[in-house]
Tab-separated table of N, CA and C in Angstrom:
chain	number	residue	atom	x	y	z
Q	33	GLN	N	12.517	-39.973	-16.004
Q	33	GLN	CA	13.897	-39.792	-16.102
Q	33	GLN	C	14.365	-38.587	-16.733
Q	34	VAL	N	15.205	-37.707	-16.085
Q	34	VAL	CA	15.395	-36.534	-16.975
Q	34	VAL	C	16.394	-36.770	-18.022
Q	35	GLN	N	16.111	-36.024	-19.167
Q	35	GLN	CA	17.208	-36.048	-20.249
Q	35	GLN	C	17.310	-34.438	-20.829
Q	36	LEU	N	18.652	-34.204	-20.893
Q	36	LEU	CA	19.111	-32.849	-21.849
Q	36	LEU	C	19.466	-33.104	-22.989
Q	37	VAL	N	18.882	-32.393	-24.011
Q	37	VAL	CA	19.085	-32.827	-25.454
Q	37	VAL	C	19.624	-31.292	-26.055
Q	38	GLU	N	20.677	-31.110	-26.336
Q	38	GLU	CA	21.321	-29.763	-26.897
Q	38	GLU	C	20.975	-29.654	-28.520
Q	39	SER	N	20.835	-28.560	-29.254
Q	39	SER	CA	20.880	-28.499	-30.633
Q	39	SER	C	21.216	-27.049	-30.931
Q	40	GLY	N	21.421	-26.801	-32.048
Q	40	GLY	CA	21.733	-25.633	-32.499
Q	40	GLY	C	23.126	-25.350	-32.930
Q	41	GLY	N	24.016	-26.234	-32.615
Q	41	GLY	CA	25.475	-26.008	-33.018
Q	41	GLY	C	25.655	-26.150	-34.544
Q	42	GLY	N	26.968	-25.740	-34.904
Q	42	GLY	CA	27.039	-25.810	-36.329
Q	42	GLY	C	28.416	-25.039	-36.560
Q	43	LEU	N	28.744	-24.721	-38.057
Q	43	LEU	CA	29.804	-24.224	-38.453
Q	43	LEU	C	29.419	-22.634	-38.614
Q	44	VAL	N	30.176	-21.559	-38.274
Q	44	VAL	CA	29.685	-20.192	-38.395
Q	44	VAL	C	31.138	-19.494	-38.635
Q	45	GLU	N	30.895	-18.467	-39.335
Q	45	GLU	CA	32.207	-17.560	-39.690
Q	45	GLU	C	32.338	-16.699	-38.540
Q	46	PRO	N	33.682	-16.216	-38.214
Q	46	PRO	CA	33.982	-15.068	-37.087
Q	46	PRO	C	32.852	-13.941	-37.278
Q	47	GLY	N	32.578	-13.718	-36.105
Q	47	GLY	CA	31.602	-12.605	-36.218
Q	47	GLY	C	29.930	-12.929	-36.178
Q	48	GLY	N	29.851	-14.197	-36.677
Q	48	GLY	CA	28.337	-14.891	-36.798
Q	48	GLY	C	27.840	-14.982	-35.564
Q	49	SER	N	26.608	-15.646	-35.429
Q	49	SER	CA	25.698	-15.883	-34.442
Q	49	SER	C	25.145	-17.407	-34.483
Q	50	LEU	N	24.903	-17.816	-33.291
Q	50	LEU	CA	24.319	-19.101	-33.469
Q	50	LEU	C	23.355	-18.909	-32.001
Q	51	ARG	N	22.446	-19.804	-31.868
Q	51	ARG	CA	21.421	-20.031	-30.567
Q	51	ARG	C	21.535	-21.363	-30.419
Q	52	LEU	N	21.963	-21.772	-29.344
Q	52	LEU	CA	21.925	-23.011	-28.865
Q	52	LEU	C	20.920	-23.408	-27.909
Q	53	SER	N	20.256	-24.516	-28.037
Q	53	SER	CA	19.017	-24.762	-27.271
Q	53	SER	C	19.466	-26.084	-26.421
Q	54	CYS	N	18.649	-26.091	-25.204
Q	54	CYS	CA	18.929	-27.424	-24.277
Q	54	CYS	C	17.597	-27.661	-23.887
Q	55	ALA	N	16.881	-28.784	-24.465
Q	55	ALA	CA	15.467	-29.182	-24.031
Q	55	ALA	C	15.540	-30.271	-22.868
Q	56	LEU	N	14.881	-29.917	-21.955
Q	56	LEU	CA	14.835	-31.016	-20.876
Q	56	LEU	C	13.487	-31.712	-20.859
Q	57	SER	N	13.526	-32.930	-20.857
Q	57	SER	CA	12.440	-33.776	-20.730
Q	57	SER	C	12.590	-34.696	-19.306
Q	58	GLY	N	11.276	-34.885	-18.822
Q	58	GLY	CA	11.425	-35.723	-17.800
Q	58	GLY	C	10.732	-34.900	-16.571
Q	59	GLY	N	10.456	-33.700	-16.690
Q	59	GLY	CA	9.691	-32.819	-15.721
Q	59	GLY	C	10.483	-32.276	-14.828
Q	60	GLY	N	9.797	-31.371	-14.063
Q	60	GLY	CA	10.611	-30.501	-13.045
Q	60	GLY	C	11.535	-29.339	-13.390
Q	61	PHE	N	11.376	-28.787	-14.745
Q	61	PHE	CA	12.297	-27.896	-15.195
Q	61	PHE	C	12.421	-26.891	-14.511
Q	62	VAL	N	11.273	-26.108	-14.028
Q	62	VAL	CA	11.295	-25.056	-13.091
Q	62	VAL	C	12.080	-25.127	-11.864
Q	63	TYR	N	12.195	-26.330	-11.449
Q	63	TYR	CA	13.087	-26.426	-10.226
Q	63	TYR	C	14.694	-26.685	-10.522
Q	64	TYR	N	14.834	-26.745	-11.490
Q	64	TYR	CA	16.394	-26.770	-11.860
Q	64	TYR	C	17.256	-25.515	-12.069
Q	65	SER	N	18.215	-25.343	-11.505
Q	65	SER	CA	19.277	-24.163	-11.900
Q	65	SER	C	19.957	-24.841	-13.027
Q	66	MET	N	20.549	-24.221	-14.155
Q	66	MET	CA	21.063	-24.727	-15.387
Q	66	MET	C	22.312	-24.030	-15.898
Q	67	ALA	N	22.924	-24.387	-16.674
Q	67	ALA	CA	24.247	-23.663	-16.969
Q	67	ALA	C	24.838	-24.390	-18.303
Q	68	TRP	N	25.466	-23.481	-18.878
Q	68	TRP	CA	26.134	-23.886	-20.393
Q	68	TRP	C	27.642	-24.023	-19.891
Q	69	PHE	N	28.556	-25.282	-20.327
Q	69	PHE	CA	29.690	-25.404	-20.237
Q	69	PHE	C	30.285	-25.461	-21.681
Q	70	ARG	N	31.430	-25.571	-21.649
Q	70	ARG	CA	32.132	-25.730	-22.967
Q	70	ARG	C	33.509	-26.412	-22.951
Q	71	GLN	N	33.798	-27.039	-23.950
Q	71	GLN	CA	35.149	-27.964	-23.961
Q	71	GLN	C	35.688	-28.041	-25.147
Q	72	ALA	N	36.845	-27.371	-25.347
Q	72	ALA	CA	37.702	-27.253	-26.788
Q	72	ALA	C	38.534	-28.371	-26.463
Q	73	PRO	N	39.175	-28.998	-27.817
Q	73	PRO	CA	39.851	-30.105	-27.909
Q	73	PRO	C	41.374	-29.709	-26.933
Q	74	GLY	N	41.702	-30.757	-26.219
Q	74	GLY	CA	42.647	-30.681	-25.270
Q	74	GLY	C	42.844	-29.732	-24.005
Q	75	GLN	N	41.355	-29.384	-23.877
Q	75	GLN	CA	41.138	-28.360	-22.746
Q	75	GLN	C	40.305	-28.957	-21.842
Q	76	GLN	N	40.056	-28.394	-20.558
Q	76	GLN	CA	39.299	-28.533	-19.622
Q	76	GLN	C	37.719	-28.060	-19.847
Q	77	ARG	N	36.633	-28.655	-19.490
Q	77	ARG	CA	35.384	-28.175	-19.618
Q	77	ARG	C	35.123	-26.919	-18.934
Q	78	GLU	N	34.850	-25.850	-19.112
Q	78	GLU	CA	34.779	-24.807	-18.568
Q	78	GLU	C	33.323	-24.126	-18.562
Q	79	LEU	N	33.001	-23.420	-17.491
Q	79	LEU	CA	31.627	-22.798	-17.333
Q	79	LEU	C	31.568	-21.443	-18.240
Q	80	VAL	N	30.600	-21.362	-18.962
Q	80	VAL	CA	30.329	-20.261	-19.819
Q	80	VAL	C	29.023	-19.358	-19.259
Q	81	ALA	N	28.024	-19.761	-18.889
Q	81	ALA	CA	26.981	-18.954	-18.505
Q	81	ALA	C	26.107	-20.066	-17.365
Q	82	ALA	N	25.478	-19.180	-16.584
Q	82	ALA	CA	24.497	-19.963	-15.615
Q	82	ALA	C	23.364	-19.236	-15.197
Q	83	LEU	N	22.078	-20.004	-14.963
Q	83	LEU	CA	20.901	-19.247	-14.691
Q	83	LEU	C	20.269	-20.097	-13.473
Q	84	SER	N	19.875	-19.407	-12.509
Q	84	SER	CA	19.200	-20.164	-11.293
Q	84	SER	C	17.806	-20.585	-11.694
Q	85	ARG	N	17.156	-21.437	-10.984
Q	85	ARG	CA	16.153	-22.099	-11.058
Q	85	ARG	C	14.897	-21.006	-11.260
Q	86	GLY	N	13.902	-21.075	-12.015
Q	86	GLY	CA	12.902	-20.212	-12.260
Q	86	GLY	C	13.398	-18.995	-13.017
Q	87	GLY	N	14.775	-18.717	-13.134
Q	87	GLY	CA	15.168	-17.587	-13.744
Q	87	GLY	C	15.392	-16.513	-12.921
Q	88	ARG	N	15.328	-16.592	-11.673
Q	88	ARG	CA	15.518	-15.679	-10.748
Q	88	ARG	C	16.918	-15.123	-10.480
Q	89	GLY	N	17.250	-14.218	-10.157
Q	89	GLY	CA	18.552	-13.747	-9.744
Q	89	GLY	C	19.346	-13.362	-11.145
Q	90	THR	N	20.447	-12.791	-11.031
Q	90	THR	CA	21.388	-12.407	-12.112
Q	90	THR	C	22.127	-13.729	-12.777
Q	91	PRO	N	22.065	-13.652	-14.015
Q	91	PRO	CA	22.571	-14.644	-14.694
Q	91	PRO	C	24.192	-14.609	-14.805
Q	92	PHE	N	24.846	-15.577	-14.597
Q	92	PHE	CA	26.412	-15.490	-14.461
Q	92	PHE	C	26.956	-15.784	-15.822
Q	93	TYR	N	27.972	-14.893	-16.092
Q	93	TYR	CA	28.822	-15.032	-17.319
Q	93	TYR	C	30.333	-15.115	-17.066
Q	94	ALA	N	31.036	-16.005	-17.769
Q	94	ALA	CA	32.223	-15.963	-17.826
Q	94	ALA	C	32.659	-14.847	-18.415
Q	95	ASP	N	33.921	-14.104	-18.058
Q	95	ASP	CA	34.327	-12.955	-18.725
Q	95	ASP	C	34.705	-13.050	-20.096
Q	96	PHE	N	34.976	-14.238	-20.567
Q	96	PHE	CA	35.277	-14.084	-22.026
Q	96	PHE	C	34.096	-14.053	-22.869
Q	97	VAL	N	32.938	-14.211	-22.399
Q	97	VAL	CA	31.604	-14.079	-23.226
Q	97	VAL	C	30.736	-13.023	-22.577
Q	98	LYS	N	31.161	-12.144	-21.714
Q	98	LYS	CA	30.160	-11.098	-21.225
Q	98	LYS	C	30.242	-10.409	-22.410
Q	99	GLY	N	28.873	-9.706	-22.679
Q	99	GLY	CA	28.544	-8.771	-23.786
Q	99	GLY	C	28.319	-9.523	-25.193
Q	100	ARG	N	28.619	-10.740	-25.413
Q	100	ARG	CA	28.370	-11.549	-26.543
Q	100	ARG	C	27.426	-12.596	-26.262
Q	101	PHE	N	27.320	-13.262	-25.205
Q	101	PHE	CA	26.619	-14.411	-25.088
Q	101	PHE	C	25.242	-13.801	-24.229
Q	102	THR	N	24.159	-14.582	-24.257
Q	102	THR	CA	22.927	-14.487	-23.445
Q	102	THR	C	22.346	-15.666	-23.121
Q	103	ILE	N	22.216	-15.905	-21.743
Q	103	ILE	CA	21.425	-17.271	-21.246
Q	103	ILE	C	20.049	-16.938	-20.818
Q	104	SER	N	19.446	-17.789	-21.454
Q	104	SER	CA	17.793	-17.625	-20.990
Q	104	SER	C	17.099	-18.889	-20.850
Q	105	ARG	N	15.932	-18.812	-20.426
Q	105	ARG	CA	15.105	-20.067	-20.193
Q	105	ARG	C	13.656	-19.846	-20.724
Q	106	ASP	N	12.998	-20.828	-21.156
Q	106	ASP	CA	11.646	-20.771	-21.366
Q	106	ASP	C	11.039	-21.939	-20.587
Q	107	ASN	N	10.344	-21.432	-19.439
Q	107	ASN	CA	9.572	-22.519	-18.671
Q	107	ASN	C	8.478	-23.201	-19.315
Q	108	THR	N	7.993	-22.529	-20.344
Q	108	THR	CA	6.689	-23.363	-20.995
Q	108	THR	C	7.171	-24.243	-21.992
Q	109	LYS	N	8.289	-24.127	-22.433
Q	109	LYS	CA	8.940	-24.962	-23.547
Q	109	LYS	C	10.102	-25.727	-22.860
Q	110	THR	N	10.319	-25.734	-21.573
Q	110	THR	CA	11.230	-26.399	-20.839
Q	110	THR	C	12.513	-26.627	-21.597
Q	111	THR	N	13.007	-25.406	-22.220
Q	111	THR	CA	14.093	-25.197	-22.618
Q	111	THR	C	15.069	-24.064	-22.280
Q	112	LEU	N	16.360	-24.420	-21.979
Q	112	LEU	CA	17.424	-23.423	-21.618
Q	112	LEU	C	18.139	-23.049	-23.105
Q	113	TYR	N	18.268	-21.819	-23.350
Q	113	TYR	CA	19.153	-21.202	-24.551
Q	113	TYR	C	20.412	-20.621	-24.216
Q	114	LEU	N	21.209	-20.526	-25.348
Q	114	LEU	CA	22.331	-19.608	-25.376
Q	114	LEU	C	22.634	-18.720	-26.639
Q	115	GLN	N	22.191	-17.550	-26.545
Q	115	GLN	CA	22.405	-16.742	-27.636
Q	115	GLN	C	23.741	-16.385	-27.964
Q	116	MET	N	24.315	-16.532	-28.893
Q	116	MET	CA	25.896	-16.421	-28.921
Q	116	MET	C	26.025	-15.466	-30.237
Q	117	ASN	N	26.609	-14.208	-29.772
Q	117	ASN	CA	26.924	-13.309	-31.081
Q	117	ASN	C	28.331	-12.987	-31.093
Q	118	ASN	N	28.748	-12.240	-32.112
Q	118	ASN	CA	30.200	-11.870	-32.501
Q	118	ASN	C	30.871	-13.187	-32.100
Q	119	LEU	N	30.828	-14.376	-32.628
Q	119	LEU	CA	31.640	-15.479	-32.267
Q	119	LEU	C	33.172	-15.292	-32.632
Q	120	LYS	N	33.858	-15.965	-31.974
Q	120	LYS	CA	35.544	-15.836	-32.327
Q	120	LYS	C	35.783	-17.282	-32.511
Q	121	HIS	N	36.996	-17.430	-33.144
Q	121	HIS	CA	37.653	-18.678	-33.338
Q	121	HIS	C	37.817	-19.487	-32.079
Q	122	GLU	N	38.080	-18.751	-30.908
Q	122	GLU	CA	38.387	-19.380	-29.673
Q	122	GLU	C	37.140	-19.980	-29.034
Q	123	ASP	N	35.981	-19.655	-29.632
Q	123	ASP	CA	34.728	-19.999	-29.003
Q	123	ASP	C	34.524	-21.430	-29.598
Q	124	THR	N	35.129	-21.913	-30.509
Q	124	THR	CA	35.219	-23.496	-30.889
Q	124	THR	C	35.252	-24.503	-29.923
Q	125	ALA	N	34.033	-25.145	-29.696
Q	125	ALA	CA	34.201	-26.301	-28.671
Q	125	ALA	C	32.975	-26.971	-28.685
Q	126	ILE	N	32.707	-28.015	-27.839
Q	126	ILE	CA	31.616	-28.834	-27.749
Q	126	ILE	C	30.824	-27.916	-26.437
Q	127	TYR	N	29.612	-27.668	-26.932
Q	127	TYR	CA	28.769	-26.891	-25.750
Q	127	TYR	C	28.113	-28.026	-24.998
Q	128	TYR	N	27.926	-27.955	-23.743
Q	128	TYR	CA	27.182	-29.024	-23.126
Q	128	TYR	C	26.281	-28.066	-22.008
Q	129	CYS	N	24.874	-28.568	-22.040
Q	129	CYS	CA	24.230	-27.806	-20.738
Q	129	CYS	C	24.126	-28.918	-19.616
Q	130	ASN	N	23.881	-28.307	-18.468
Q	130	ASN	CA	23.431	-29.209	-17.238
Q	130	ASN	C	22.421	-28.665	-16.403
Q	131	ALA	N	22.003	-29.522	-15.509
Q	131	ALA	CA	21.004	-29.123	-14.731
Q	131	ALA	C	20.990	-29.877	-13.267
Q	132	GLY	N	20.575	-28.962	-12.138
Q	132	GLY	CA	20.659	-29.630	-10.911
Q	132	GLY	C	19.769	-28.672	-10.078
Q	133	PHE	N	19.225	-29.115	-8.807
Q	133	PHE	CA	18.675	-28.468	-7.766
Q	133	PHE	C	19.474	-27.538	-7.163
Q	134	GLN	N	20.773	-27.877	-7.001
Q	134	GLN	CA	21.792	-26.957	-6.465
Q	134	GLN	C	22.480	-25.902	-7.343
Q	135	TYR	N	22.369	-24.608	-7.351
Q	135	TYR	CA	22.912	-23.695	-7.965
Q	135	TYR	C	24.517	-23.893	-7.939
Q	136	ASP	N	25.135	-24.211	-6.780
Q	136	ASP	CA	26.518	-24.229	-6.677
Q	136	ASP	C	26.989	-25.625	-7.458
Q	137	SER	N	26.183	-26.749	-7.436
Q	137	SER	CA	26.676	-27.861	-8.066
Q	137	SER	C	26.653	-27.597	-9.559
Q	138	VAL	N	25.655	-26.857	-9.977
Q	138	VAL	CA	25.465	-26.641	-11.481
Q	138	VAL	C	26.678	-25.866	-12.050
Q	139	VAL	N	27.246	-24.727	-11.510
Q	139	VAL	CA	28.339	-23.876	-11.578
Q	139	VAL	C	29.727	-24.569	-11.469
Q	140	ASN	N	29.635	-25.558	-10.544
Q	140	ASN	CA	30.945	-26.237	-10.289
Q	140	ASN	C	31.250	-27.585	-11.052
Q	141	GLY	N	30.055	-27.595	-11.793
Q	141	GLY	CA	30.479	-28.845	-12.810
Q	141	GLY	C	30.053	-30.192	-12.257
Q	142	THR	N	29.307	-30.010	-11.171
Q	142	THR	CA	28.893	-31.678	-10.494
Q	142	THR	C	27.374	-31.460	-10.411
Q	143	PRO	N	26.684	-31.297	-11.623
Q	143	PRO	CA	25.178	-31.362	-11.456
Q	143	PRO	C	24.562	-32.641	-11.457
Q	144	MET	N	23.271	-32.604	-11.445
Q	144	MET	CA	22.487	-33.826	-11.505
Q	144	MET	C	22.564	-34.602	-12.968
Q	145	TYR	N	22.530	-33.418	-13.902
Q	145	TYR	CA	22.264	-34.252	-15.337
Q	145	TYR	C	23.206	-33.410	-16.385
Q	146	TRP	N	23.652	-33.922	-17.351
Q	146	TRP	CA	24.425	-33.360	-18.441
Q	146	TRP	C	23.866	-33.564	-19.696
Q	147	GLY	N	23.795	-32.845	-20.678
Q	147	GLY	CA	23.517	-33.088	-22.062
Q	147	GLY	C	24.643	-33.828	-22.672
Q	148	GLN	N	24.398	-34.187	-24.150
Q	148	GLN	CA	25.464	-34.940	-24.956
Q	148	GLN	C	26.303	-34.034	-25.393
Q	149	GLY	N	25.820	-32.628	-25.664
Q	149	GLY	CA	26.724	-31.731	-26.259
Q	149	GLY	C	26.505	-31.483	-27.678
Q	150	THR	N	26.978	-30.214	-28.152
Q	150	THR	CA	26.570	-30.002	-29.485
Q	150	THR	C	27.885	-29.123	-30.026
Q	151	GLN	N	28.290	-29.364	-31.105
Q	151	GLN	CA	29.556	-28.828	-31.505
Q	151	GLN	C	29.550	-27.460	-32.234
Q	152	VAL	N	30.405	-26.548	-31.886
Q	152	VAL	CA	30.403	-25.075	-32.422
Q	152	VAL	C	31.508	-25.033	-32.967
Q	153	THR	N	31.700	-24.662	-34.197
Q	153	THR	CA	32.916	-24.590	-34.918
Q	153	THR	C	32.959	-22.976	-35.393
Q	154	VAL	N	33.748	-22.256	-35.222
Q	154	VAL	CA	34.029	-20.898	-35.659
Q	154	VAL	C	35.240	-20.730	-36.683
Q	155	SER	N	34.858	-20.801	-37.902
Q	155	SER	CA	36.121	-20.864	-38.857
Q	155	SER	C	35.596	-20.012	-40.065
Q	156	SER	N	36.737	-19.275	-40.680
Q	156	SER	CA	36.302	-18.635	-42.044
Q	156	SER	C	36.774	-19.564	-43.107
């Protein structure tokens, strides 16, 4: 059974950095496209960044994180990462990772699996 577990969230000041991790267990990591979403209080869940299976292709980034966030994956550690730099108040949200065989399903929010989320709070 595939499980996704996020970690790395926390409280950070504006301008600071965090690195989120999403560990996949249950096998098949290289076959999954994966993405990061976030959901702020009272807001809909939104796509932050996505990476196709095996890491091939150009990563996708939402406009509001371009130049600040970097998505990557380590197939040997079966882990997806999100490096977040120059964080802003509006980046405060619960961050979720997901995984699926179909890239389109991953980016449109209908993947096979979701993690439980990790809270990121940007505040001075």
